[in-house]
Amino acid sequence: MPGHHHTRSRRTTERKGDARERAILDTCEALLAQKGYEAMTVGDIAQGAGITRGALYFYFGSKQEVVTALVARTVEHLWERSRATAQADEPRQAIEAAMRRTVELWNEHGLVMRTAIDLSLTVPEIGELWSHTAVLFITAITAVLERAGIQPGTEPEQASAMASALCWMIERTFYHASQESREELQRASATCEHIWLTSAGLTT
């Protein structure tokens, strides 16, 4: 299967910006809201995108591949919005900016994010994408904590271990809050931000 994955990655790169592929992914995201992952079919996706099933199979081999590509697009947006956080000079501003961008993305694509979390244990490609994204964010959070004066290292009181716990806490908190309302998501974000600031020693 590694060879197949490489082919898919190369084809995706060659088709970057393709309007038809964007239509497929946009339709998939809409159908996740309307029907859910289990109920929607390849036929539904093709019809919504205005193409035949055969045309869809030129781009993706299955419903699972479509959803995996949608998750990849979403986490790329998440990382693009948060990339600068690790380089920001002032830790408090970096934390506030990171939480603000995270709220924005969960408001826009919360259903895709929840689907990614739900499928990460059973769809290896989605699990790999999600784990890789988590590693990027743990690294960024670690950098912010270290700039705030937290000692580097993997012991419980050190930056890397704290960053890992913060990352997964934020993921799970946002997962649940995003199912309730935008207001609940904002409250959850404020709580996570307070915990991150407290961990960094920046609440005094």
CSV table of C-alpha atoms in Angstrom, one decimal:
chain,number,residue,atom,x,y,z
A,1,MET,CA,0.0,0.0,0.0
A,2,PRO,CA,2.9,2.5,0.5
A,3,GLY,CA,3.2,2.7,-3.3
A,4,HIS,CA,-0.5,3.5,-3.7
A,5,HIS,CA,-0.3,6.2,-1.0
A,6,HIS,CA,2.7,7.8,-2.8
A,7,THR,CA,0.7,7.8,-6.1
A,8,ARG,CA,-2.2,9.5,-4.4
A,9,SER,CA,0.0,12.1,-2.9
A,10,ARG,CA,1.7,12.9,-6.2
A,11,ARG,CA,-1.7,13.0,-8.1
A,12,THR,CA,-3.1,15.3,-5.5
A,13,THR,CA,-0.1,17.7,-5.9
A,14,GLU,CA,-0.5,17.7,-9.6
A,15,ARG,CA,-4.2,18.5,-9.3
A,16,LYS,CA,-3.8,21.3,-6.7
A,17,GLY,CA,-6.4,24.0,-7.2
A,18,ASP,CA,-8.5,21.7,-9.4
A,19,ALA,CA,-12.1,23.1,-9.2
A,20,ARG,CA,-13.7,19.7,-9.6
A,21,GLU,CA,-11.7,18.2,-6.7
A,22,ARG,CA,-12.6,21.2,-4.5
A,23,ALA,CA,-16.3,20.6,-5.4
A,24,ILE,CA,-16.0,17.0,-4.3
A,25,LEU,CA,-14.5,17.9,-1.0
A,26,ASP,CA,-16.9,20.8,-0.4
A,27,THR,CA,-19.8,18.4,-1.1
A,28,CYS,CA,-18.4,15.8,1.2
A,29,GLU,CA,-18.2,18.4,4.0
A,30,ALA,CA,-21.8,19.4,3.4
A,31,LEU,CA,-23.0,15.8,3.4
A,32,LEU,CA,-21.2,15.1,6.7
A,33,ALA,CA,-23.6,17.7,8.2
A,34,GLN,CA,-26.7,16.5,6.3
A,35,LYS,CA,-26.3,12.7,6.6
A,36,GLY,CA,-23.2,11.8,8.5
A,37,TYR,CA,-20.2,9.7,7.4
A,38,GLU,CA,-21.9,6.3,7.6
A,39,ALA,CA,-25.1,7.3,5.7
A,40,MET,CA,-23.5,9.3,2.8
A,41,THR,CA,-22.4,7.4,-0.3
A,42,VAL,CA,-20.1,7.9,-3.2
A,43,GLY,CA,-23.2,8.5,-5.3
A,44,ASP,CA,-24.4,11.2,-3.0
A,45,ILE,CA,-21.0,12.9,-3.2
A,46,ALA,CA,-20.8,12.7,-7.0
A,47,GLN,CA,-24.4,14.0,-7.4
A,48,GLY,CA,-23.7,16.9,-5.1
A,49,ALA,CA,-20.5,17.8,-7.0
A,50,GLY,CA,-22.3,17.7,-10.3
A,51,ILE,CA,-20.3,14.7,-11.7
A,52,THR,CA,-20.8,11.0,-12.4
A,53,ARG,CA,-19.7,8.3,-10.1
A,54,GLY,CA,-17.1,7.3,-12.8
A,55,ALA,CA,-15.7,10.8,-12.8
A,56,LEU,CA,-15.4,10.9,-9.0
A,57,TYR,CA,-13.4,7.6,-9.1
A,58,PHE,CA,-10.9,9.4,-11.4
A,59,TYR,CA,-10.1,11.5,-8.3
A,60,PHE,CA,-10.8,9.2,-5.3
A,61,GLY,CA,-11.0,5.5,-5.0
A,62,SER,CA,-13.6,5.4,-2.2
A,63,LYS,CA,-15.7,7.5,0.2
A,64,GLN,CA,-13.0,6.9,2.8
A,65,GLU,CA,-10.4,8.5,0.4
A,66,VAL,CA,-12.6,11.5,-0.1
A,67,VAL,CA,-13.0,12.0,3.7
A,68,THR,CA,-9.3,11.5,4.2
A,69,ALA,CA,-8.5,14.3,1.6
A,70,LEU,CA,-11.1,16.5,3.3
A,71,VAL,CA,-9.4,16.0,6.7
A,72,ALA,CA,-6.0,16.7,5.1
A,73,ARG,CA,-7.2,20.0,3.6
A,74,THR,CA,-8.7,21.0,7.0
A,75,VAL,CA,-5.7,20.2,9.1
A,76,GLU,CA,-3.5,22.1,6.6
A,77,HIS,CA,-5.7,25.1,7.1
A,78,LEU,CA,-5.4,24.7,10.8
A,79,TRP,CA,-1.6,24.6,10.7
A,80,GLU,CA,-1.3,27.4,8.2
A,81,ARG,CA,-3.3,29.7,10.5
A,82,SER,CA,-1.2,28.7,13.6
A,83,ARG,CA,2.2,28.3,12.0
A,84,ALA,CA,3.5,31.7,13.3
A,85,THR,CA,2.6,31.0,16.9
A,86,ALA,CA,5.9,29.2,17.6
A,87,GLN,CA,7.9,32.1,16.3
A,88,ALA,CA,5.9,34.9,18.1
A,89,ASP,CA,8.1,36.8,20.5
A,90,GLU,CA,5.7,37.3,23.4
A,91,PRO,CA,4.2,34.1,25.0
A,92,ARG,CA,1.0,35.7,26.1
A,93,GLN,CA,0.2,37.1,22.7
A,94,ALA,CA,1.2,33.8,21.1
A,95,ILE,CA,-1.2,31.9,23.3
A,96,GLU,CA,-4.1,34.3,22.7
A,97,ALA,CA,-3.5,34.2,18.9
A,98,ALA,CA,-3.3,30.4,18.9
A,99,MET,CA,-6.6,30.0,20.7
A,100,ARG,CA,-8.3,32.6,18.6
A,101,ARG,CA,-7.2,30.8,15.4
A,102,THR,CA,-8.3,27.4,16.8
A,103,VAL,CA,-11.8,28.7,17.6
A,104,GLU,CA,-12.1,30.1,14.1
A,105,LEU,CA,-11.3,26.8,12.5
A,106,TRP,CA,-13.5,24.8,14.8
A,107,ASN,CA,-16.4,27.2,14.1
A,108,GLU,CA,-15.8,26.8,10.3
A,109,HIS,CA,-15.0,23.1,10.1
A,110,GLY,CA,-15.9,21.5,13.5
A,111,LEU,CA,-17.8,18.7,11.9
A,112,VAL,CA,-14.7,17.7,9.9
A,113,MET,CA,-12.5,17.9,12.9
A,114,ARG,CA,-14.9,15.7,15.0
A,115,THR,CA,-15.1,13.2,12.1
A,116,ALA,CA,-11.3,13.1,11.9
A,117,ILE,CA,-11.1,12.3,15.7
A,118,ASP,CA,-13.9,9.7,15.4
A,119,LEU,CA,-12.2,7.9,12.4
A,120,SER,CA,-8.6,8.3,13.6
A,121,LEU,CA,-8.6,4.9,15.3
A,122,THR,CA,-10.1,3.0,12.5
A,123,VAL,CA,-8.8,4.7,9.3
A,124,PRO,CA,-5.0,4.6,9.4
A,125,GLU,CA,-4.4,7.5,7.0
A,126,ILE,CA,-6.7,9.8,9.0
A,127,GLY,CA,-5.0,8.6,12.3
A,128,GLU,CA,-1.6,9.4,10.8
A,129,LEU,CA,-2.7,12.9,9.6
A,130,TRP,CA,-4.2,13.7,13.0
A,131,SER,CA,-1.2,12.4,14.9
A,132,HIS,CA,1.2,14.4,12.7
A,133,THR,CA,-0.9,17.5,13.3
A,134,ALA,CA,-0.8,16.9,17.0
A,135,VAL,CA,3.0,16.6,16.9
A,136,LEU,CA,3.3,20.0,15.1
A,137,PHE,CA,1.1,21.7,17.7
A,138,ILE,CA,2.9,20.0,20.7
A,139,THR,CA,6.1,21.4,19.3
A,140,ALA,CA,4.6,24.9,18.9
A,141,ILE,CA,3.2,24.8,22.4
A,142,THR,CA,6.5,23.6,23.8
A,143,ALA,CA,8.3,26.5,22.2
A,144,VAL,CA,5.8,29.0,23.8
A,145,LEU,CA,6.2,27.4,27.2
A,146,GLU,CA,10.0,27.5,27.0
A,147,ARG,CA,9.9,31.2,26.0
A,148,ALA,CA,7.7,31.8,29.1
A,149,GLY,CA,10.5,30.2,31.2
A,150,ILE,CA,9.3,26.6,31.6
A,151,GLN,CA,12.3,24.3,31.8
A,152,PRO,CA,12.8,22.2,28.6
A,153,GLY,CA,12.4,18.4,29.0
A,154,THR,CA,9.9,15.5,29.2
A,155,GLU,CA,9.5,15.3,32.9
A,156,PRO,CA,6.0,16.1,34.2
A,157,GLU,CA,6.8,19.6,35.2
A,158,GLN,CA,8.8,20.4,32.0
A,159,ALA,CA,7.7,22.0,28.8
A,160,SER,CA,7.4,19.0,26.4
A,161,ALA,CA,5.3,16.9,28.8
A,162,MET,CA,3.1,19.9,29.7
A,163,ALA,CA,2.6,20.8,26.0
A,164,SER,CA,1.5,17.3,25.1
A,165,ALA,CA,-1.1,17.4,27.9
A,166,LEU,CA,-2.3,20.8,26.9
A,167,CYS,CA,-2.6,19.8,23.2
A,168,TRP,CA,-4.8,16.8,23.9
A,169,MET,CA,-6.8,18.7,26.6
A,170,ILE,CA,-7.6,21.4,24.0
A,171,GLU,CA,-8.6,18.8,21.4
A,172,ARG,CA,-11.0,16.9,23.6
A,173,THR,CA,-12.5,20.1,25.1
A,174,PHE,CA,-13.1,21.6,21.7
A,175,TYR,CA,-14.5,18.3,20.4
A,176,HIS,CA,-17.3,18.3,23.0
A,177,ALA,CA,-17.9,22.1,23.1
A,178,SER,CA,-18.2,22.3,19.3
A,179,GLN,CA,-21.2,20.0,19.4
A,180,GLU,CA,-23.1,22.4,21.7
A,181,SER,CA,-22.8,25.9,20.3
A,182,ARG,CA,-20.5,28.7,19.2
A,183,GLU,CA,-21.0,30.3,22.6
A,184,GLU,CA,-20.0,27.1,24.4
A,185,LEU,CA,-16.9,26.7,22.1
A,186,GLN,CA,-15.9,30.3,23.0
A,187,ARG,CA,-16.2,29.5,26.8
A,188,ALA,CA,-14.3,26.3,26.4
A,189,SER,CA,-11.5,28.2,24.5
A,190,ALA,CA,-11.4,30.8,27.3
A,191,THR,CA,-10.9,28.0,29.9
A,192,CYS,CA,-8.2,26.3,27.8
A,193,GLU,CA,-6.5,29.6,27.3
A,194,HIS,CA,-6.5,30.3,31.1
A,195,ILE,CA,-5.1,26.8,31.8
A,196,TRP,CA,-2.3,27.3,29.2
A,197,LEU,CA,-1.5,30.8,30.6
A,198,THR,CA,-1.5,29.3,34.1
A,199,SER,CA,0.8,26.5,33.0
A,200,ALA,CA,3.2,29.1,31.5
A,201,GLY,CA,3.1,31.1,34.7
A,202,LEU,CA,1.5,34.1,33.0
A,203,THR,CA,-1.6,34.7,35.1
A,204,THR,CA,0.0,36.9,37.7
